[in-house]
CSV table of C-alpha atoms and ligand atoms in Angstrom, one decimal:
chain,number,residue,atom,x,y,z
A,1,UNK,CA,0.0,0.0,0.0
A,2,UNK,CA,1.3,3.4,-0.9
A,3,UNK,CA,0.7,6.3,1.5
A,4,UNK,CA,1.1,9.8,0.3
A,5,UNK,CA,3.3,12.0,2.4
A,6,UNK,CA,3.3,15.7,1.5
A,7,UNK,CA,6.7,17.3,1.6
A,8,UNK,CA,5.1,20.7,2.4
A,9,UNK,CA,4.6,19.3,5.9
A,10,UNK,CA,7.8,17.4,6.1
A,11,UNK,CA,9.9,20.3,5.0
A,12,UNK,CA,9.4,21.8,8.5
A,13,UNK,CA,11.2,18.7,9.9
A,14,UNK,CA,13.8,18.9,7.2
A,15,UNK,CA,14.6,22.6,7.8
A,16,UNK,CA,14.8,21.8,11.5
A,17,UNK,CA,17.4,19.2,10.8
A,18,UNK,CA,19.3,21.6,8.6
A,19,UNK,CA,19.7,24.4,11.2
A,20,UNK,CA,20.5,22.2,14.1
A,21,UNK,CA,23.2,20.1,12.3
A,22,UNK,CA,24.4,23.1,10.1
A,23,UNK,CA,24.6,21.4,6.8
A,24,UNK,CA,22.5,21.8,3.7
A,25,UNK,CA,18.9,20.6,3.6
A,26,UNK,CA,18.7,16.9,2.8
A,27,UNK,CA,16.4,14.5,1.1
A,28,UNK,CA,13.4,13.4,3.2
A,29,UNK,CA,14.2,10.1,5.0
A,30,UNK,CA,12.2,7.7,7.1
A,31,UNK,CA,13.2,9.2,10.4
A,32,UNK,CA,11.6,12.5,9.2
A,33,UNK,CA,8.4,10.6,8.5
A,34,UNK,CA,8.6,8.9,11.9
A,35,UNK,CA,9.2,12.2,13.7
A,36,UNK,CA,6.0,13.5,12.3
A,37,UNK,CA,3.9,10.3,12.6
A,38,UNK,CA,5.5,8.2,15.4
A,39,UNK,CA,3.1,5.3,14.9
A,40,UNK,CA,3.8,4.7,11.2
A,41,UNK,CA,4.3,1.0,10.2
A,42,UNK,CA,6.9,-0.5,8.0
A,43,UNK,CA,5.7,0.4,4.5
A,44,UNK,CA,6.3,2.1,1.2
A,45,UNK,CA,5.9,5.8,1.3
A,46,UNK,CA,5.4,8.1,-1.7
A,47,UNK,CA,7.2,11.4,-1.2
A,48,UNK,CA,5.8,14.4,-3.0
A,49,UNK,CA,8.7,16.8,-3.6
A,50,UNK,CA,9.0,20.3,-4.9
A,51,UNK,CA,7.2,20.9,-8.2
A,52,UNK,CA,5.1,17.7,-7.7
A,53,UNK,CA,7.9,15.3,-8.4
A,54,UNK,CA,7.4,12.0,-6.6
A,55,UNK,CA,9.6,9.2,-5.4
A,56,UNK,CA,9.1,6.1,-3.3
A,57,UNK,CA,10.9,5.0,-0.2
A,58,UNK,CA,10.5,2.0,2.1
A,59,UNK,CA,10.6,2.6,5.8
A,60,UNK,CA,11.5,-0.1,8.3
A,61,UNK,CA,10.0,0.7,11.8
A,62,UNK,CA,11.2,-2.3,13.7
A,63,UNK,CA,14.9,-3.0,12.8
A,64,UNK,CA,17.9,-3.4,15.1
A,65,UNK,CA,15.9,-2.3,18.1
A,66,UNK,CA,14.4,0.9,16.7
A,67,UNK,CA,12.4,2.6,13.9
A,68,UNK,CA,12.8,5.3,11.3
A,69,UNK,CA,15.1,3.3,9.0
A,70,UNK,CA,15.3,4.1,5.3
A,71,UNK,CA,15.9,1.0,3.1
A,72,UNK,CA,18.7,1.3,0.6
A,73,UNK,CA,19.0,-2.3,-0.6
A,74,UNK,CA,16.5,-5.1,-1.0
A,75,UNK,CA,16.8,-8.4,-2.8
A,76,UNK,CA,14.3,-11.3,-2.4
A,77,UNK,CA,15.0,-14.0,-4.8
A,78,UNK,CA,11.9,-16.0,-3.5
A,79,UNK,CA,10.0,-13.4,-5.4
A,80,UNK,CA,10.0,-14.7,-9.0
A,81,UNK,CA,9.7,-11.1,-10.4
A,82,UNK,CA,13.1,-10.2,-8.9
A,83,UNK,CA,16.4,-10.9,-10.7
A,84,UNK,CA,20.0,-10.9,-9.7
A,85,UNK,CA,21.9,-7.5,-9.7
A,86,UNK,CA,23.9,-6.8,-12.8
A,87,UNK,CA,27.2,-8.7,-12.6
A,88,UNK,CA,25.9,-11.6,-10.6
A,89,UNK,CA,25.1,-15.1,-11.8
A,90,UNK,CA,21.8,-16.9,-11.1
A,91,UNK,CA,21.8,-20.2,-9.2
A,92,UNK,CA,18.6,-22.1,-9.4
A,93,UNK,CA,17.8,-25.4,-7.8
A,94,UNK,CA,14.6,-27.0,-6.4
A,95,UNK,CA,12.7,-23.7,-6.5
A,96,UNK,CA,15.4,-21.8,-4.6
A,97,UNK,CA,17.1,-18.9,-6.4
A,98,UNK,CA,20.3,-17.1,-5.4
A,99,UNK,CA,23.0,-14.8,-6.9
A,100,UNK,CA,26.7,-15.6,-6.9
A,101,UNK,CA,29.9,-14.8,-8.8
A,102,UNK,CA,30.1,-15.1,-12.6
A,103,UNK,CA,32.0,-18.3,-13.5
A,104,UNK,CA,35.8,-17.9,-13.1
A,105,UNK,CA,38.9,-20.0,-12.4
A,106,UNK,CA,40.3,-17.5,-10.0
A,107,UNK,CA,39.5,-15.4,-6.9
A,108,UNK,CA,37.0,-12.6,-7.6
A,109,UNK,CA,34.2,-10.5,-6.1
A,110,UNK,CA,30.8,-9.6,-7.7
A,111,UNK,CA,29.7,-6.2,-6.5
A,112,UNK,CA,26.6,-4.1,-6.3
A,113,UNK,CA,26.4,-0.5,-4.9
A,114,UNK,CA,23.5,1.3,-3.2
A,115,UNK,CA,23.7,5.1,-3.3
A,116,UNK,CA,22.3,6.9,-0.2
A,117,UNK,CA,20.5,9.4,-2.5
A,118,UNK,CA,21.8,12.3,-0.4
A,119,UNK,CA,20.5,10.9,2.9
A,120,UNK,CA,22.9,11.6,5.7
A,121,UNK,CA,23.2,8.7,8.1
A,122,UNK,CA,25.1,7.5,11.2
A,123,UNK,CA,23.7,3.9,11.5
A,124,UNK,CA,23.5,0.9,9.3
A,125,UNK,CA,21.3,-2.1,9.9
A,126,UNK,CA,20.8,-5.1,7.6
A,127,UNK,CA,20.7,-8.9,7.1
A,128,UNK,CA,21.9,-11.2,4.3
A,129,UNK,CA,20.8,-14.8,3.6
A,130,UNK,CA,23.5,-16.8,1.8
A,131,UNK,CA,24.2,-20.4,0.8
A,132,UNK,CA,27.2,-22.5,0.4
A,133,UNK,CA,28.2,-23.8,-3.0
A,134,UNK,CA,31.0,-26.5,-3.0
A,135,UNK,CA,33.7,-25.7,-0.4
A,136,UNK,CA,34.2,-22.1,0.7
A,137,UNK,CA,36.9,-22.0,3.4
A,138,UNK,CA,36.2,-18.7,5.2
A,139,UNK,CA,39.3,-16.5,5.6
A,140,UNK,CA,41.8,-19.1,4.6
A,141,UNK,CA,44.0,-18.3,1.6
A,142,UNK,CA,42.7,-14.8,0.7
A,143,UNK,CA,44.8,-11.7,0.9
A,144,UNK,CA,43.6,-10.7,4.3
A,145,UNK,CA,45.2,-7.3,4.4
A,146,UNK,CA,43.4,-6.0,1.4
A,147,UNK,CA,39.8,-5.0,1.9
A,148,UNK,CA,39.6,-4.3,-1.8
A,149,UNK,CA,40.2,-7.9,-2.8
A,150,UNK,CA,38.7,-11.3,-2.1
A,151,UNK,CA,39.8,-11.5,1.5
A,152,UNK,CA,36.9,-13.7,2.5
A,153,UNK,CA,34.8,-16.5,1.1
A,154,UNK,CA,31.5,-14.8,1.8
A,155,UNK,CA,30.0,-11.4,1.7
A,156,UNK,CA,31.8,-8.1,2.3
A,157,UNK,CA,29.8,-5.0,3.1
A,158,UNK,CA,31.6,-1.7,3.0
A,159,UNK,CA,30.8,2.0,2.6
A,160,UNK,CA,32.3,4.6,0.3
A,161,UNK,CA,34.9,4.4,-2.4
A,162,UNK,CA,37.8,3.9,0.1
A,163,UNK,CA,35.9,0.9,1.4
A,164,UNK,CA,35.3,1.5,5.0
A,165,UNK,CA,34.5,-1.9,6.5
A,166,UNK,CA,30.9,-2.4,7.7
A,167,UNK,CA,30.3,-6.1,8.1
A,168,UNK,CA,31.7,-9.4,6.8
A,169,UNK,CA,29.7,-12.6,6.5
A,170,UNK,CA,32.0,-15.6,6.4
A,171,UNK,CA,31.1,-19.0,5.0
A,172,UNK,CA,33.1,-22.2,5.6
A,173,UNK,CA,32.6,-25.8,4.8
A,174,UNK,CA,34.3,-26.8,8.0
A,175,UNK,CA,32.8,-25.8,11.3
A,176,UNK,CA,36.4,-25.6,12.6
A,177,UNK,CA,37.4,-22.6,10.5
A,178,UNK,CA,35.1,-19.9,11.8
A,179,UNK,CA,36.8,-17.3,14.0
A,180,UNK,CA,34.3,-18.2,16.7
A,181,UNK,CA,35.0,-22.0,16.4
A,182,UNK,CA,36.2,-23.9,19.4
A,183,UNK,CA,37.7,-26.8,17.5
A,184,UNK,CA,41.3,-25.6,17.6
A,185,UNK,CA,41.6,-24.5,13.9
A,186,UNK,CA,39.8,-21.2,14.2
A,187,UNK,CA,41.0,-18.6,11.8
A,188,UNK,CA,41.5,-15.0,13.2
A,189,UNK,CA,39.8,-12.1,11.4
A,190,UNK,CA,42.0,-9.4,9.8
A,191,UNK,CA,42.2,-6.3,12.0
A,192,UNK,CA,39.9,-4.2,9.9
A,193,UNK,CA,37.0,-6.5,10.6
A,194,UNK,CA,37.3,-6.1,14.4
A,195,UNK,CA,34.2,-7.9,15.9
A,196,UNK,CA,32.0,-7.0,13.0
A,197,UNK,CA,31.3,-10.3,11.4
A,198,UNK,CA,29.1,-13.4,11.3
A,199,UNK,CA,30.4,-16.8,10.4
A,200,UNK,CA,28.6,-20.1,9.7
A,201,UNK,CA,29.5,-23.4,8.2
A,202,UNK,CA,27.1,-25.5,6.1
A,203,UNK,CA,27.3,-29.1,5.2
A,204,UNK,CA,26.1,-30.8,2.1
A,205,UNK,CA,24.4,-29.5,-1.0
A,206,UNK,CA,23.6,-26.0,-2.2
A,207,UNK,CA,20.6,-24.6,-0.5
A,208,UNK,CA,20.7,-27.3,2.2
A,209,UNK,CA,21.4,-24.8,5.0
A,210,UNK,CA,20.8,-21.0,5.3
A,211,UNK,CA,23.9,-19.1,6.3
A,212,UNK,CA,24.1,-16.3,8.9
A,213,UNK,CA,20.6,-16.9,10.3
A,214,UNK,CA,21.7,-17.9,13.7
A,215,UNK,CA,20.3,-21.4,13.4
A,216,UNK,CA,21.7,-24.8,12.7
A,217,UNK,CA,25.3,-24.1,13.6
A,218,UNK,CA,27.2,-27.4,13.9
A,219,UNK,CA,29.6,-28.8,16.4
A,220,UNK,CA,32.5,-26.4,17.1
A,221,UNK,CA,30.9,-23.3,15.4
A,222,UNK,CA,27.9,-23.3,17.7
A,223,UNK,CA,29.0,-20.1,19.4
A,224,UNK,CA,28.6,-18.4,16.0
A,225,UNK,CA,24.9,-18.9,16.2
A,226,UNK,CA,24.7,-16.8,19.4
A,227,UNK,CA,26.4,-13.7,17.9
A,228,UNK,CA,24.6,-10.6,19.3
A,229,UNK,CA,21.9,-9.4,17.0
A,230,UNK,CA,22.2,-12.3,14.4
A,231,UNK,CA,20.8,-12.3,11.7
A,232,UNK,CA,20.8,-8.5,11.9
A,233,UNK,CA,24.1,-6.6,11.8
A,234,UNK,CA,24.1,-3.1,13.2
A,235,UNK,CA,26.7,-0.4,13.0
A,236,UNK,CA,26.3,2.8,15.0
A,237,UNK,CA,28.8,5.6,14.2
A,238,UNK,CA,27.6,7.9,17.0
A,239,UNK,CA,27.9,11.5,16.0
A,240,UNK,CA,29.8,10.8,12.8
A,241,UNK,CA,27.5,11.1,9.8
A,242,UNK,CA,28.1,10.3,6.1
A,243,UNK,CA,26.3,10.0,2.7
A,244,UNK,CA,28.6,7.2,1.6
A,245,UNK,CA,27.2,4.6,-0.8
A,246,UNK,CA,27.0,1.1,0.6
A,247,UNK,CA,28.6,-1.7,-1.4
A,248,UNK,CA,27.8,-5.4,-1.1
A,249,UNK,CA,30.3,-7.9,-2.6
A,250,UNK,CA,30.1,-11.7,-2.9
A,251,UNK,CA,33.8,-12.9,-2.8
A,252,UNK,CA,35.8,-16.0,-3.0
A,253,UNK,CA,39.6,-16.4,-3.3
A,254,UNK,CA,39.3,-19.5,-5.6
A,255,UNK,CA,37.4,-20.4,-8.7
A,256,UNK,CA,33.6,-20.8,-8.8
A,257,UNK,CA,33.8,-24.6,-9.3
A,258,UNK,CA,35.6,-24.7,-6.0
A,259,UNK,CA,33.6,-22.3,-4.0
A,260,UNK,CA,30.8,-19.7,-4.2
A,261,UNK,CA,28.5,-18.1,-1.7
A,262,UNK,CA,25.3,-17.1,-3.6
A,263,UNK,CA,22.9,-14.8,-1.8
A,264,UNK,CA,19.2,-15.2,-1.9
A,265,UNK,CA,18.0,-12.3,0.2
A,266,UNK,CA,19.3,-9.0,1.6
A,267,UNK,CA,17.9,-5.8,3.1
A,268,UNK,CA,20.1,-2.9,4.2
A,269,UNK,CA,18.8,0.2,6.0
A,270,UNK,CA,20.3,3.5,7.1
A,271,UNK,CA,19.3,6.3,9.5
B,1,NAG,C1,0.7,5.7,19.1
B,1,NAG,O1,0.3,4.5,19.6
B,1,NAG,C2,0.2,4.4,21.0
B,1,NAG,C3,-0.2,3.0,21.4
B,1,NAG,O2,-1.0,2.4,20.5
B,1,NAG,C4,-0.9,5.4,21.5
B,1,NAG,O3,-1.0,5.4,22.9
B,1,NAG,C5,-0.5,6.8,21.0
B,1,NAG,O4,-1.5,7.7,21.3
B,1,NAG,C6,-0.3,6.8,19.5
B,1,NAG,N1,0.3,8.1,19.1
B,1,NAG,C7,-0.1,8.8,18.1
B,1,NAG,C8,0.5,10.1,17.8
B,1,NAG,O5,-1.0,8.4,17.3
B,2,NAG,C1,10.0,-12.7,-0.4
B,2,NAG,O1,9.2,-12.9,-1.4
B,2,NAG,C2,8.2,-14.0,-1.2
B,2,NAG,C3,7.5,-14.2,-2.5
B,2,NAG,O2,7.0,-13.0,-3.0
B,2,NAG,C4,7.3,-13.5,-0.1
B,2,NAG,O3,6.4,-14.6,0.2
B,2,NAG,C5,8.1,-13.3,1.2
B,2,NAG,O4,7.3,-12.8,2.2
B,2,NAG,C6,9.2,-12.3,0.9
B,2,NAG,N1,10.1,-12.3,2.0
B,2,NAG,C7,10.3,-11.2,2.8
B,2,NAG,C8,11.1,-11.4,4.0
B,2,NAG,O5,9.8,-10.1,2.5
B,3,NAG,C1,41.5,0.1,-1.5
B,3,NAG,O1,41.3,1.0,-2.6
B,3,NAG,C2,41.3,2.4,-2.3
B,3,NAG,C3,41.0,3.2,-3.6
B,3,NAG,O2,40.2,2.5,-4.4
B,3,NAG,C4,42.6,2.8,-1.7
B,3,NAG,O3,42.6,4.1,-1.4
B,3,NAG,C5,42.9,1.9,-0.5
B,3,NAG,O4,44.2,2.3,-0.1
B,3,NAG,C6,42.9,0.5,-0.9
B,3,NAG,N1,43.1,-0.3,0.3
B,3,NAG,C7,44.0,-1.2,0.4
B,3,NAG,C8,44.2,-1.9,1.7
B,3,NAG,O5,44.8,-1.5,-0.6
B,4,NAG,C1,27.6,13.4,20.5
B,4,NAG,O1,26.6,14.4,20.6
B,4,NAG,C2,26.0,14.6,21.9
B,4,NAG,C3,24.9,15.6,21.8
B,4,NAG,O2,25.2,16.6,20.9
B,4,NAG,C4,27.1,15.0,22.9
B,4,NAG,O3,26.6,15.2,24.1
B,4,NAG,C5,28.2,14.0,22.9
B,4,NAG,O4,29.3,14.4,23.7
B,4,NAG,C6,28.8,13.7,21.5
B,4,NAG,N1,29.7,12.6,21.5
B,4,NAG,C7,30.8,12.6,20.9
B,4,NAG,C8,31.6,11.3,21.1
B,4,NAG,O5,31.3,13.5,20.3
């Protein structure tokens, strides 16, 4: 359902933000809408801008413990009308669809970027559903010092062209390789990741197990399933705000016959 929201009312909120934060007036975001109507639900909103131009935004009101989130990224491959982002390859099996790297014999990342459309933000909240194809081995083998390369078998989420790390979602065929594993072969994360990651191992066939959902962790990676917030990742930059675009990359440091981590669902919000 589309609700019409008139900018002539919201502009008051917008100008208020401008004067108190002392930067130029920004695009209307979901926290503006929520400030005006505290009880709004998660929904699509149609913003009527100057001169009658309109645009749609989706607001999440119950994400990472609060409301007023503007959605930047959304992929739901269970919806047959949706297709993979440009530069990703479709995996399809038994009615499940997901998006991974184009076929290659080498390490690579498939990338998609989500512009903030001028919305200034200080928090990011999101979740990603991935699957294991063949034998991804987490952080083993990749060039771990280089955030620009395939440092992980999994999903890398960064912001801005200098790739400020946001979250890493690690996939491993062995439950022993996750950084949180207790099996004695745990791989440490590179320093730039800090504590901002989820890791899960999956056995068996493609689509047999959903990664990073906080369920069905096995044996020594059980602790990974109790990561705070999982499946939602949350970054709060405090008083630091940015309009950086957000980038999601599916990476592997070996060829796609050997390993891939196709994603079937993601949603990423800012405020
Ligand atoms: C929002 O919802 C709460 C609880 O349902 C209600 O008490 C409150 O009056 C509502 N506020 C507005 C502005 O509608
Ligand atoms: C994804 O799409 C399917 C099919 O349209 C729908 O049933 C499901 O609710 C969607 N999932 C989410 C989390 O929105
Ligand atoms: C990643 O690339 C950016 C520019 O694209 C560069 O400024 C930065 O130094 C690179 N980081 C590393 C670790 O190489
Ligand atoms: C952030 O802003 C609040 C309110 O303006 C202020 O009280 C606080 O000291 C600031 N924190 C930092 C780390 O600058």
